[in-house]
């Protein structure tokens, strides 16, 4: 193990002024803490003092190497300091010590501290080397002096150095990108970080946590070797693996829009050191990179929404197929048994209902998990389930008038996570030997009981609100439906997968669950218009676009028809002031027409593939066409011609 692997610039302090041995020990311990090497500075200090009580670790010639092996050490590391005036450290030659190296070794790290100590002793026997360290002007020069001396004393290791250096360069920066749907923003942020890192001369490895799962996952060795990690995500990702590393947590949009700033902070060592303790996540370091309360709430919500979506989409489309099969079988006018009359339709319908019934418990469970980690999952799911049954203290089995629905599930998810975090703090008094049983037994058990009682108490009140909203949506007049449809459809185009888009979509899915399927008709068509409008514009108004944009244009026909709004993002990012208003106008026109044609969509996803189950499908298709054409015409009016003709050649 090389000295350079353990000693970082932030753990070096030059020209220190210290008046006593105890003060010097505290200064060195603070450097270890700054580098993220310690779990507990106080416990490590006790270990250092215990070692000093056995005999001074000053070796003479102005050199002291205090060291300790302790459970309080998170990872093996070194801290170094120079003290020009010197201090009395109890050296055997009676001379003051002015050059310090403090070794921190974990209890389960074998003999790593002895290996480091022996290597240091060999190098520090050279007086010229020591004098160069004493006169170093900054930490970087201090490290360069060590590198040269280590290469001279251990030349046999240099044959392996190119390969090691290549690994280090290959993993200088790690990143994780993730958005709630895992379709577009995830990969756009990854691409922006990749291209910017290459331009800046740094190599980077990026994990994409997309809809098909996490790809390009870094290994433990890669995490240990990197300078720091950028987490550009709008949902929670696995963070415990980054314990003790410098981690810059930010939004996925920041990864897209300011990758250079993020990369530079990692390179400059300005990212905070991340600590994960007992499932709770804590950050130390740069205050400006801490998330605001609004963004944290949004991430927790989106973690629930992203896990809920497969249940919504799969269940909703199967239910819609049940309706379609019954329609083909001639059972379209059978009333409340529609979708369940013919045997085949009934099978498909009830499978869909089974999937759809998990929607709210999963939403609440993963909101809670995002807040309190894995121990919050069970309480959240139970709270979400109780919201769907309307359980009360008077009627624990369920009361139809107390079903709190989507609002109750949201509340259950956040409150369950908060309850479990309270339990984590409340049970800190338990011995360390109980750490294994707390997250799998104590927290879920008590947390589930707490959220259960909470939901039994609040369901009657939230149920009244939920019932009022449902009745209100059902009784909206023509004018109100038109206005709401326009607003929701336009919201789908504002940020194309961002908070406004997700807010409209979540509102639509909640309405489907409550039986108001006309809202989803406006929401889905509002999300389909932007890519199709752009595709039409690239087809019929080629002068408005670059060669690269024209090449990708036809793909947006497919993405739009499949209800993947994110296909429009690259075009909106390149010219937001013209593209976004144009798409919003197109979506608003389409939304207005769905209300005018009294369209309703029982499927919460699927695009053109579920048009057959839409009420008034031909009117719905006409609304999509009219909105897309309106958006394309707006683009033709607002966008300027591209003047460089060779770009389109």
Coordinates of C-alpha atoms in Angstrom, one line a residue:
X1 CA 0.0 0.0 0.0
X2 CA 1.5 3.3 -1.1
X3 CA 1.6 6.4 1.1
X4 CA -0.1 8.4 -1.7
X5 CA -3.1 6.1 -1.6
X6 CA -3.7 7.1 2.1
X7 CA -2.7 10.7 2.2
X8 CA -5.0 13.3 0.6
X9 CA -4.4 17.1 0.2
X10 CA -7.1 17.9 2.7
X11 CA -5.4 15.9 5.4
X12 CA -2.2 17.9 5.2
X13 CA -1.6 21.2 7.1
X14 CA 1.7 23.1 6.8
X15 CA 3.3 25.7 9.1
X16 CA 1.0 24.8 12.0
X17 CA 1.2 26.7 15.3
X18 CA 0.7 24.4 18.2
X19 CA 1.7 24.9 21.9
X20 CA 1.4 21.4 23.3
X21 CA 1.4 17.7 22.5
X22 CA -2.4 17.5 23.2
X23 CA -3.1 20.4 20.9
X24 CA -1.1 18.8 18.1
X25 CA -2.9 15.6 18.5
X26 CA -6.2 17.4 18.2
X27 CA -5.1 19.2 15.0
X28 CA -4.1 15.9 13.4
X29 CA -7.3 14.2 14.4
X30 CA -9.3 17.1 12.9
X31 CA -7.4 16.5 9.6
X32 CA -8.4 12.8 9.6
X33 CA -12.0 13.9 10.3
X34 CA -11.9 16.4 7.4
X35 CA -10.7 13.6 5.1
X36 CA -13.6 11.4 6.2
X37 CA -11.4 8.7 7.8
X38 CA -13.2 8.6 11.1
X39 CA -16.5 7.4 12.5
X40 CA -15.9 9.1 15.9
X41 CA -13.1 11.6 16.5
X42 CA -13.6 11.4 20.3
X43 CA -13.1 7.6 20.3
X44 CA -10.1 7.8 18.0
X45 CA -8.6 10.4 20.3
X46 CA -8.9 8.0 23.2
X47 CA -7.1 5.3 21.2
X48 CA -4.3 7.8 20.3
X49 CA -3.9 8.8 23.9
X50 CA -3.9 5.2 25.1
X51 CA -1.0 4.5 22.6
X52 CA 0.9 7.6 23.8
X53 CA 0.5 6.4 27.4
X54 CA 2.5 3.3 26.5
X55 CA 5.4 5.5 25.2
X56 CA 5.9 8.5 23.0
X57 CA 5.6 7.9 19.3
X58 CA 8.2 10.6 18.6
X59 CA 11.2 8.9 17.0
X60 CA 13.7 11.7 17.2
X61 CA 15.3 14.0 14.5
X62 CA 12.2 16.2 14.8
X63 CA 9.9 13.4 13.6
X64 CA 6.8 12.0 15.3
X65 CA 4.4 9.3 14.0
X66 CA 1.4 8.9 16.3
X67 CA -0.8 6.0 15.4
X68 CA -3.8 3.9 16.6
X69 CA -5.9 1.0 15.5
X70 CA -9.5 1.4 16.5
X71 CA -13.2 0.7 15.6
X72 CA -13.6 4.4 15.4
X73 CA -11.6 4.5 12.1
X74 CA -13.8 4.4 9.0
X75 CA -11.0 3.8 6.5
X76 CA -7.2 3.6 6.7
X77 CA -5.6 7.0 6.3
X78 CA -2.8 9.4 7.0
X79 CA -2.7 13.0 8.3
X80 CA 0.4 15.1 8.1
X81 CA 1.6 18.5 9.4
X82 CA 4.7 20.6 9.8
X83 CA 5.3 22.8 12.9
X84 CA 8.2 25.2 12.2
X85 CA 8.6 26.2 15.8
X86 CA 8.5 22.5 17.0
X87 CA 6.8 21.2 20.1
X88 CA 7.9 18.9 23.0
X89 CA 6.5 15.5 22.0
X90 CA 8.7 13.4 24.3
X91 CA 11.2 12.4 21.7
X92 CA 14.1 10.1 22.9
X93 CA 16.7 12.6 21.8
X94 CA 15.0 15.4 23.8
X95 CA 14.6 17.6 20.7
X96 CA 11.3 19.2 19.7
X97 CA 9.2 17.5 16.9
X98 CA 8.3 19.5 13.8
X99 CA 7.3 16.9 11.2
X100 CA 4.2 14.8 12.0
X101 CA 2.5 11.8 10.4
X102 CA -0.6 10.4 12.2
X103 CA -1.8 6.9 11.1
X104 CA -5.4 5.8 11.5
X105 CA -6.1 2.1 11.0
X106 CA -9.5 0.3 11.3
X107 CA -9.7 -2.5 13.8
X108 CA -10.5 -5.1 11.1
X109 CA -7.7 -3.8 8.8
X110 CA -5.1 -6.5 9.7
X111 CA -1.6 -5.1 10.1
X112 CA -2.1 -2.2 7.7
X113 CA -0.9 0.3 10.3
X114 CA 2.4 -1.6 10.8
X115 CA 2.9 -1.7 7.0
X116 CA 2.4 2.0 6.7
X117 CA 4.6 2.6 9.7
X118 CA 7.5 0.5 8.4
X119 CA 7.3 2.2 5.0
X120 CA 7.3 5.7 6.6
X121 CA 10.3 4.8 8.7
X122 CA 12.3 3.7 5.7
X123 CA 11.5 6.9 3.9
X124 CA 12.0 9.2 6.9
X125 CA 15.5 7.9 7.5
X126 CA 16.6 10.2 4.6
X127 CA 17.4 13.7 6.2
X128 CA 17.1 15.5 2.8
X129 CA 13.7 14.0 2.2
X130 CA 12.5 15.2 5.6
X131 CA 13.9 18.7 5.1
X132 CA 12.1 18.9 1.7
X133 CA 8.9 18.1 3.4
X134 CA 9.5 20.7 6.1
X135 CA 9.9 23.4 3.4
X136 CA 7.1 22.4 1.1
X137 CA 5.0 25.4 0.1
X138 CA 1.6 23.6 -0.2
X139 CA 0.0 20.1 0.2
X140 CA 0.4 19.3 -3.5
X141 CA 4.2 19.9 -3.4
X142 CA 4.3 17.9 -0.1
X143 CA 2.7 14.9 -1.9
X144 CA 5.0 15.2 -4.9
X145 CA 8.0 15.0 -2.6
X146 CA 6.6 11.8 -1.1
X147 CA 5.9 10.3 -4.5
X148 CA 9.5 10.9 -5.6
X149 CA 10.9 9.4 -2.4
X150 CA 8.6 6.4 -2.6
X151 CA 9.5 5.7 -6.2
X152 CA 13.2 5.9 -5.2
X153 CA 12.9 3.6 -2.2
X154 CA 10.6 1.1 -3.8
X155 CA 11.6 0.9 -7.5
X156 CA 10.2 -2.6 -7.9
X157 CA 6.7 -1.2 -7.6
X158 CA 7.2 1.2 -10.5
X159 CA 6.8 -1.6 -13.1
X160 CA 3.2 -1.8 -12.0
X161 CA 2.7 1.9 -11.8
X162 CA 1.4 2.6 -15.4
X163 CA -1.4 0.1 -14.9
X164 CA -2.3 1.5 -11.5
X165 CA -2.2 5.0 -12.8
X166 CA -4.4 4.1 -15.7
X167 CA -7.0 2.6 -13.3
X168 CA -6.8 5.8 -11.2
X169 CA -7.3 8.0 -14.3
X170 CA -10.1 5.8 -15.5
X171 CA -12.1 6.3 -12.3
X172 CA -11.1 9.9 -11.4
X173 CA -14.7 10.8 -11.2
X174 CA -17.8 8.6 -10.8
X175 CA -21.4 9.7 -11.4
X176 CA -24.9 8.4 -11.0
X177 CA -27.8 9.9 -13.0
X178 CA -31.4 9.1 -12.4
X179 CA -34.8 10.6 -13.1
X180 CA -38.2 9.3 -11.9
X181 CA -39.2 7.7 -15.2
X182 CA -35.7 6.7 -16.2
X183 CA -36.3 7.5 -19.9
X184 CA -34.7 10.7 -21.0
X185 CA -33.3 13.0 -18.3
X186 CA -31.2 10.1 -16.9
X187 CA -29.3 9.6 -20.2
X188 CA -29.1 13.3 -21.1
X189 CA -27.4 14.1 -17.8
X190 CA -25.0 11.1 -18.3
X191 CA -24.2 12.3 -21.8
X192 CA -23.6 15.9 -20.7
X193 CA -21.3 14.8 -17.9
X194 CA -19.4 12.4 -20.2
X195 CA -18.8 15.0 -22.9
X196 CA -17.8 17.7 -20.4
X197 CA -15.4 15.5 -18.6
X198 CA -13.7 14.5 -21.8
X199 CA -13.3 18.2 -22.8
X200 CA -11.9 19.0 -19.4
X201 CA -9.4 16.2 -19.6
X202 CA -10.8 14.0 -16.9
X203 CA -12.1 10.4 -17.2
X204 CA -15.4 9.5 -15.7
X205 CA -17.6 6.5 -15.3
X206 CA -21.3 7.0 -15.1
X207 CA -24.0 4.7 -13.7
X208 CA -27.4 5.3 -15.3
X209 CA -30.3 4.3 -13.1
X210 CA -32.9 4.1 -15.9
X211 CA -36.2 2.4 -16.5
X212 CA -34.5 -0.9 -17.4
X213 CA -32.4 -0.9 -14.2
X214 CA -29.0 0.4 -13.2
X215 CA -26.3 0.1 -15.8
X216 CA -22.5 0.6 -15.7
X217 CA -22.4 0.1 -11.9
X218 CA -19.1 1.0 -10.3
X219 CA -17.2 -1.7 -8.3
X220 CA -16.0 -1.3 -4.8
X221 CA -12.5 -0.8 -6.0
X222 CA -13.5 1.9 -8.4
X223 CA -15.4 3.7 -5.7
X224 CA -12.4 3.5 -3.4
X225 CA -10.0 4.8 -6.1
X226 CA -12.0 7.8 -7.3
X227 CA -11.7 11.4 -6.2
X228 CA -15.4 11.8 -5.7
X229 CA -18.9 11.0 -6.9
X230 CA -21.6 13.2 -8.6
X231 CA -25.1 12.0 -7.9
X232 CA -27.4 13.9 -10.3
X233 CA -30.8 12.3 -9.4
X234 CA -34.4 13.3 -8.8
X235 CA -35.1 10.0 -7.0
X236 CA -33.1 8.2 -4.4
X237 CA -30.3 5.9 -5.4
X238 CA -28.2 3.4 -3.4
X239 CA -25.9 5.7 -1.4
X240 CA -24.5 3.5 1.4
X241 CA -21.7 2.3 -0.9
X242 CA -20.3 5.8 -1.1
X243 CA -19.8 6.0 2.7
X244 CA -16.7 8.1 3.5
X245 CA -16.3 9.4 0.0
X246 CA -16.7 12.9 -1.3
X247 CA -20.2 13.0 -2.9
X248 CA -21.9 15.9 -4.6
X249 CA -25.7 15.4 -4.6
X250 CA -27.7 17.5 -7.0
X251 CA -30.7 17.4 -9.3
X252 CA -30.7 15.6 -12.7
X253 CA -31.3 19.0 -14.4
X254 CA -28.1 20.3 -12.9
X255 CA -26.3 17.3 -14.4
X256 CA -27.7 18.4 -17.8
X257 CA -27.2 22.2 -17.5
X258 CA -24.0 22.7 -15.4
X259 CA -21.8 19.6 -15.7
X260 CA -18.6 21.6 -15.8
X261 CA -19.3 23.2 -12.4
X262 CA -20.1 19.9 -10.8
X263 CA -17.0 18.2 -12.2
X264 CA -14.8 21.1 -11.1
X265 CA -16.1 20.8 -7.5
X266 CA -15.1 17.2 -7.4
X267 CA -11.7 17.9 -8.8
X268 CA -11.1 20.8 -6.3
X269 CA -12.2 18.6 -3.4
X270 CA -15.1 20.9 -2.5
X271 CA -17.7 18.2 -2.4
X272 CA -19.0 17.2 1.1
X273 CA -17.9 13.9 2.7
X274 CA -20.9 11.5 2.7
X275 CA -21.7 9.4 5.8
X276 CA -24.4 6.7 6.0
X277 CA -25.2 5.6 9.6
X278 CA -27.9 3.1 10.5
X279 CA -29.9 3.7 7.4
X280 CA -30.1 7.5 7.9
X281 CA -28.2 9.6 5.5
X282 CA -26.0 12.4 6.8
X283 CA -23.8 14.9 4.9
X284 CA -20.9 16.9 6.1
X285 CA -19.2 19.6 4.0
X286 CA -20.1 22.2 1.5
X287 CA -23.3 23.8 2.8
X288 CA -24.3 25.1 -0.6
X289 CA -24.6 21.6 -2.1
X290 CA -27.2 20.5 0.5
X291 CA -30.6 19.9 -0.9
X292 CA -33.4 22.3 -0.2
X293 CA -36.6 21.1 1.6
X294 CA -38.6 21.4 -1.6
X295 CA -36.2 19.3 -3.7
X296 CA -36.0 16.6 -0.9
X297 CA -39.8 16.4 -0.8
X298 CA -39.9 16.1 -4.6
X299 CA -37.3 13.3 -4.6
X300 CA -39.2 11.4 -1.9
X301 CA -42.4 11.8 -3.9
X302 CA -40.8 10.8 -7.2
X303 CA -39.2 7.7 -5.6
X304 CA -42.8 6.6 -4.8
X305 CA -44.1 7.6 -8.2
X306 CA -41.4 5.9 -10.2
X307 CA -42.0 2.6 -8.3
X308 CA -45.8 3.1 -8.7
X309 CA -45.8 3.6 -12.4
X310 CA -45.4 0.0 -13.5
X311 CA -48.4 -1.0 -11.5
X312 CA -50.4 2.0 -12.9
X313 CA -49.4 1.3 -16.5
X314 CA -49.6 -2.5 -16.4
X315 CA -52.8 -2.6 -14.4
X316 CA -54.5 0.3 -16.1
X317 CA -53.8 -1.1 -19.6
X318 CA -55.0 -4.5 -18.7
X319 CA -58.3 -3.0 -17.3
X320 CA -58.7 -1.1 -20.5
X321 CA -58.1 -4.3 -22.5
X322 CA -60.9 -5.9 -20.5
X323 CA -63.2 -3.0 -21.6
X324 CA -62.0 -3.5 -25.3
X325 CA -62.7 -7.2 -25.3
X326 CA -66.2 -6.7 -23.8
X327 CA -66.8 -4.0 -26.5
X328 CA -65.8 -6.4 -29.3
X329 CA -68.0 -9.1 -27.7
X330 CA -71.0 -6.7 -27.9
X331 CA -71.2 -6.0 -24.2
X332 CA -70.5 -2.2 -24.2
X333 CA -73.8 -1.3 -22.7
X334 CA -74.0 -3.6 -19.7
X335 CA -73.5 -1.0 -17.0
X336 CA -71.4 -1.6 -14.0
X337 CA -70.3 -5.1 -15.2
X338 CA -68.6 -3.6 -18.3
X339 CA -65.2 -5.2 -18.8
X340 CA -66.2 -8.3 -16.8
X341 CA -69.1 -9.8 -18.8
X342 CA -67.4 -12.1 -21.2
X343 CA -65.1 -14.7 -19.6
X344 CA -61.9 -13.6 -21.4
X345 CA -62.6 -9.9 -20.6
X346 CA -63.2 -10.8 -16.9
X347 CA -59.9 -12.6 -16.6
X348 CA -57.9 -9.7 -18.2
X349 CA -59.9 -7.1 -16.3
X350 CA -59.3 -8.7 -12.8
X351 CA -55.6 -9.3 -13.4
X352 CA -55.4 -5.6 -14.2
X353 CA -57.4 -4.7 -11.1
X354 CA -55.0 -6.8 -9.0
X355 CA -52.0 -4.9 -10.3
X356 CA -53.8 -1.6 -10.0
X357 CA -54.8 -2.3 -6.4
X358 CA -51.1 -2.1 -5.4
X359 CA -50.7 1.4 -6.8
X360 CA -51.3 3.4 -3.6
X361 CA -49.6 1.0 -1.2
X362 CA -46.5 1.0 -3.4
X363 CA -46.6 4.8 -3.7
X364 CA -46.7 5.2 0.1
X365 CA -44.1 2.4 0.7
X366 CA -41.4 3.8 -1.5
X367 CA -42.0 7.4 -0.4
X368 CA -41.4 6.1 3.2
X369 CA -38.4 4.1 2.0
X370 CA -36.9 7.1 0.4
X371 CA -37.1 9.0 3.7
X372 CA -36.1 6.2 6.2
X373 CA -34.4 3.7 4.0
X374 CA -35.4 0.0 3.9
X375 CA -37.0 0.0 7.5
X376 CA -39.6 2.5 6.2
X377 CA -40.9 0.2 3.4
X378 CA -43.3 -2.0 5.4
X379 CA -44.9 0.9 7.5
X380 CA -45.4 2.9 4.3
X381 CA -47.0 0.0 2.4
X382 CA -49.3 -0.8 5.3
X383 CA -50.3 2.9 5.6
X384 CA -51.0 3.1 1.9
X385 CA -53.1 0.0 2.0
X386 CA -55.2 1.4 5.0
X387 CA -55.8 4.5 2.9
X388 CA -57.4 2.4 0.2
X389 CA -59.6 0.5 2.6
X390 CA -60.8 3.5 4.7
X391 CA -60.0 1.7 7.9
X392 CA -61.0 3.7 11.1
X393 CA -61.0 3.1 14.8
X394 CA -64.7 2.4 14.7
X395 CA -64.4 0.1 11.7
X396 CA -60.9 -1.3 11.2
X397 CA -62.0 -3.5 8.3
X398 CA -62.9 -0.4 6.2
X399 CA -65.5 2.2 5.7
X400 CA -66.3 3.4 2.2
X401 CA -66.9 7.0 3.3
X402 CA -63.4 7.1 5.0
X403 CA -61.3 6.0 2.0
X404 CA -58.6 8.6 1.9
X405 CA -57.2 7.4 -1.5
X406 CA -54.4 9.1 -3.2
X407 CA -54.2 11.9 -0.6
X408 CA -54.1 9.5 2.3
X409 CA -51.4 7.4 0.6
X410 CA -49.2 10.4 0.1
X411 CA -49.7 11.4 3.7
X412 CA -49.0 7.8 4.9
X413 CA -45.8 7.6 2.9
X414 CA -44.3 10.8 4.4
X415 CA -45.5 10.2 7.9
X416 CA -44.4 6.6 8.0
X417 CA -40.9 7.7 6.9
X418 CA -40.8 10.4 9.6
X419 CA -42.0 7.9 12.3
X420 CA -39.2 5.4 11.4
X421 CA -36.6 8.1 11.5
X422 CA -37.8 9.1 15.0
X423 CA -37.5 5.4 16.0
X424 CA -33.9 5.4 14.7
X425 CA -33.0 8.3 17.0
X426 CA -35.1 7.0 19.9
X427 CA -33.3 3.6 19.9
X428 CA -29.7 4.9 19.6
X429 CA -29.3 3.9 23.3
X430 CA -29.4 0.2 22.4
X431 CA -26.0 -1.7 22.4
X432 CA -24.2 -2.0 19.1
X433 CA -24.8 -5.8 19.1
X434 CA -28.5 -5.0 18.5
X435 CA -27.8 -3.1 15.3
X436 CA -28.6 -6.1 13.1
X437 CA -32.1 -6.6 14.6
X438 CA -33.2 -3.0 14.7
X439 CA -33.8 -2.4 11.0
X440 CA -35.5 -5.8 10.3
X441 CA -37.6 -6.2 13.5
X442 CA -37.8 -3.2 15.8
X443 CA -38.2 -0.3 13.3
X444 CA -40.7 -2.1 11.0
X445 CA -42.7 -3.5 13.9
X446 CA -43.2 -0.4 15.9
X447 CA -43.3 1.8 12.8
X448 CA -46.1 -0.3 11.3
X449 CA -48.1 -0.1 14.5
X450 CA -47.6 3.7 14.7
X451 CA -48.7 4.4 11.1
X452 CA -51.6 2.0 11.4
X453 CA -53.0 3.9 14.4
X454 CA -52.3 7.2 12.7
X455 CA -54.2 6.1 9.5
X456 CA -57.2 4.8 11.6
X457 CA -57.4 8.3 13.2
X458 CA -57.0 10.5 10.1
X459 CA -58.8 8.4 7.4
X460 CA -62.3 9.8 8.3
X461 CA -61.1 13.4 7.8
X462 CA -58.9 12.8 4.7
X463 CA -61.7 10.6 3.4
X464 CA -64.1 13.5 3.5
X465 CA -61.7 15.6 1.5
X466 CA -61.0 12.8 -1.0
X467 CA -64.7 12.2 -1.4
X468 CA -65.3 15.9 -1.9
X469 CA -62.6 16.1 -4.6
X470 CA -64.0 13.1 -6.4
X471 CA -67.5 14.4 -6.4
X472 CA -66.3 17.8 -7.5
X473 CA -64.4 16.4 -10.5
X474 CA -67.4 14.2 -11.4
X475 CA -69.8 17.2 -11.3
X476 CA -67.6 19.7 -13.2
X477 CA -69.5 21.5 -15.9
X478 CA -68.5 21.8 -19.6
X479 CA -66.6 25.1 -19.1
X480 CA -64.7 23.8 -16.0
X481 CA -63.7 20.6 -17.8
X482 CA -62.5 22.5 -20.7
X483 CA -60.3 24.8 -18.6
X484 CA -58.9 22.0 -16.5
X485 CA -58.1 19.9 -19.6
X486 CA -56.3 22.9 -21.2
X487 CA -54.2 23.5 -18.0
X488 CA -53.3 19.8 -17.5
X489 CA -52.4 19.3 -21.1
X490 CA -50.2 22.4 -21.2
X491 CA -48.5 21.3 -18.0
X492 CA -47.4 18.1 -19.7
X493 CA -45.4 20.3 -22.1
X494 CA -43.8 22.8 -19.7
X495 CA -40.8 20.7 -18.7
X496 CA -41.5 17.4 -20.5
X497 CA -40.8 14.9 -17.7
X498 CA -40.0 17.4 -15.0
X499 CA -42.0 18.4 -11.9
X500 CA -44.9 20.1 -13.8
X501 CA -45.2 17.2 -16.1
X502 CA -45.1 14.7 -13.3
X503 CA -47.6 16.7 -11.2
X504 CA -50.1 16.6 -14.1
X505 CA -49.6 12.9 -14.7
X506 CA -49.9 11.9 -11.0
X507 CA -53.1 14.0 -10.9
X508 CA -54.4 12.1 -13.9
X509 CA -53.6 8.6 -12.4
X510 CA -55.2 9.6 -9.1
X511 CA -58.3 10.6 -11.1
X512 CA -58.3 7.3 -12.9
X513 CA -58.2 5.5 -9.6
X514 CA -61.2 7.6 -8.5
X515 CA -63.1 6.9 -11.7
X516 CA -62.6 10.3 -13.5
X517 CA -61.1 9.0 -16.7
X518 CA -61.7 12.1 -18.7
X519 CA -58.8 13.8 -16.9
X520 CA -56.3 11.2 -18.2
X521 CA -57.5 11.8 -21.7
X522 CA -56.3 15.4 -21.5
X523 CA -53.1 14.4 -19.7
X524 CA -52.0 11.7 -22.1
X525 CA -52.7 13.7 -25.2
X526 CA -50.9 16.7 -23.7
X527 CA -47.8 14.5 -23.4
X528 CA -48.1 13.1 -26.9
X529 CA -48.2 16.4 -28.8
X530 CA -44.7 17.9 -28.2
X531 CA -42.7 15.1 -29.9
X532 CA -45.1 14.8 -32.8
X533 CA -45.2 18.6 -33.3
X534 CA -41.4 18.7 -33.5
X535 CA -41.4 15.7 -35.8
X536 CA -43.9 17.5 -38.1
X537 CA -41.8 20.7 -38.0
X538 CA -38.6 18.8 -38.9
X539 CA -40.5 17.2 -41.8
X540 CA -42.1 20.2 -43.3
X541 CA -40.0 23.2 -42.1
X542 CA -36.4 21.9 -42.6
X543 CA -34.9 25.4 -42.6
X544 CA -35.7 25.8 -39.0
X545 CA -33.4 23.0 -37.8
X546 CA -29.8 21.8 -37.9
X547 CA -28.7 18.7 -39.6
X548 CA -28.5 16.8 -36.3
X549 CA -32.0 17.9 -35.3
X550 CA -33.4 16.9 -38.7
X551 CA -31.8 13.5 -38.5
X552 CA -33.4 12.7 -35.1
X553 CA -36.8 14.3 -36.1
X554 CA -38.6 11.2 -37.4
X555 CA -37.9 9.3 -34.2
X556 CA -40.2 11.7 -32.4
X557 CA -43.2 10.4 -34.4
X558 CA -42.7 7.1 -32.7
X559 CA -42.0 8.6 -29.3
X560 CA -45.0 10.9 -29.4
X561 CA -47.4 8.1 -30.5
X562 CA -46.0 6.0 -27.6
X563 CA -46.7 8.8 -25.1
X564 CA -43.0 9.5 -24.4
X565 CA -42.8 13.2 -24.1
X566 CA -39.1 13.2 -23.3
X567 CA -38.3 12.9 -27.0
X568 CA -38.9 16.6 -27.3
X569 CA -36.3 17.5 -24.6
X570 CA -33.2 17.9 -26.8
X571 CA -35.0 20.3 -29.1
X572 CA -36.5 22.2 -26.1
X573 CA -33.1 22.4 -24.4
X574 CA -31.5 23.9 -27.6
X575 CA -34.1 26.6 -28.0
X576 CA -36.4 26.7 -24.9
X577 CA -37.9 30.2 -25.5
X578 CA -39.4 29.1 -28.8
X579 CA -39.9 25.4 -28.5
X580 CA -41.6 25.2 -25.1
X581 CA -44.3 27.8 -25.8
X582 CA -45.0 26.2 -29.1
X583 CA -45.5 22.8 -27.6
X584 CA -47.6 24.2 -24.8
X585 CA -49.9 25.8 -27.3
X586 CA -50.2 22.6 -29.3
X587 CA -50.9 20.6 -26.1
X588 CA -53.5 23.1 -24.9
X589 CA -55.4 22.9 -28.2
X590 CA -55.4 19.1 -28.0
X591 CA -56.6 19.2 -24.4
X592 CA -59.4 21.6 -25.2
X593 CA -60.6 19.4 -28.0
X594 CA -60.6 16.3 -25.8
X595 CA -63.0 18.1 -23.5
X596 CA -65.1 19.4 -26.4
X597 CA -65.4 15.9 -27.8
X598 CA -66.1 14.4 -24.3
X599 CA -63.2 12.0 -24.6
X600 CA -62.2 9.8 -21.6
X601 CA -59.3 7.4 -21.3
X602 CA -59.4 4.5 -18.7
X603 CA -55.7 3.5 -19.5
X604 CA -53.1 5.7 -17.8
X605 CA -50.4 5.0 -20.5
X606 CA -50.0 3.4 -23.9
X607 CA -50.5 6.3 -26.3
X608 CA -51.9 5.3 -29.7
X609 CA -52.1 1.6 -28.6
X610 CA -54.9 2.3 -26.2
X611 CA -56.9 4.7 -28.4
X612 CA -59.4 1.8 -29.0
X613 CA -60.6 2.0 -25.4
X614 CA -61.0 5.8 -25.4
X615 CA -64.5 7.2 -25.4
X616 CA -65.0 8.9 -28.8
X617 CA -61.7 7.6 -30.3
X618 CA -62.0 9.4 -33.6
X619 CA -62.5 12.7 -31.8
X620 CA -59.4 11.9 -29.7
X621 CA -57.4 11.2 -32.8
X622 CA -58.6 14.5 -34.3
X623 CA -57.6 16.3 -31.2
X624 CA -54.1 14.8 -31.3
X625 CA -53.7 15.7 -35.0
X626 CA -55.0 19.3 -34.4
X627 CA -52.8 19.9 -31.4
X628 CA -49.7 18.6 -33.2
X629 CA -50.3 20.7 -36.3
X630 CA -50.9 23.8 -34.1
X631 CA -47.6 23.1 -32.3
X632 CA -45.7 22.7 -35.6
X633 CA -47.2 25.9 -37.0
X634 CA -46.2 27.8 -33.9
X635 CA -42.6 26.5 -34.3
X636 CA -42.6 27.7 -37.9
X637 CA -43.7 31.2 -36.8
X638 CA -41.3 31.5 -33.8
X639 CA -38.1 29.7 -34.8
X640 CA -35.6 31.5 -37.0
X641 CA -34.1 29.9 -40.1
X642 CA -30.8 28.3 -39.8
X643 CA -28.5 30.4 -41.9
X644 CA -25.6 27.9 -42.4
X645 CA -27.0 25.9 -45.4
X646 CA -24.1 23.3 -45.3
X647 CA -25.4 22.1 -41.9
X648 CA -28.4 20.7 -43.7
X649 CA -26.5 19.3 -46.7

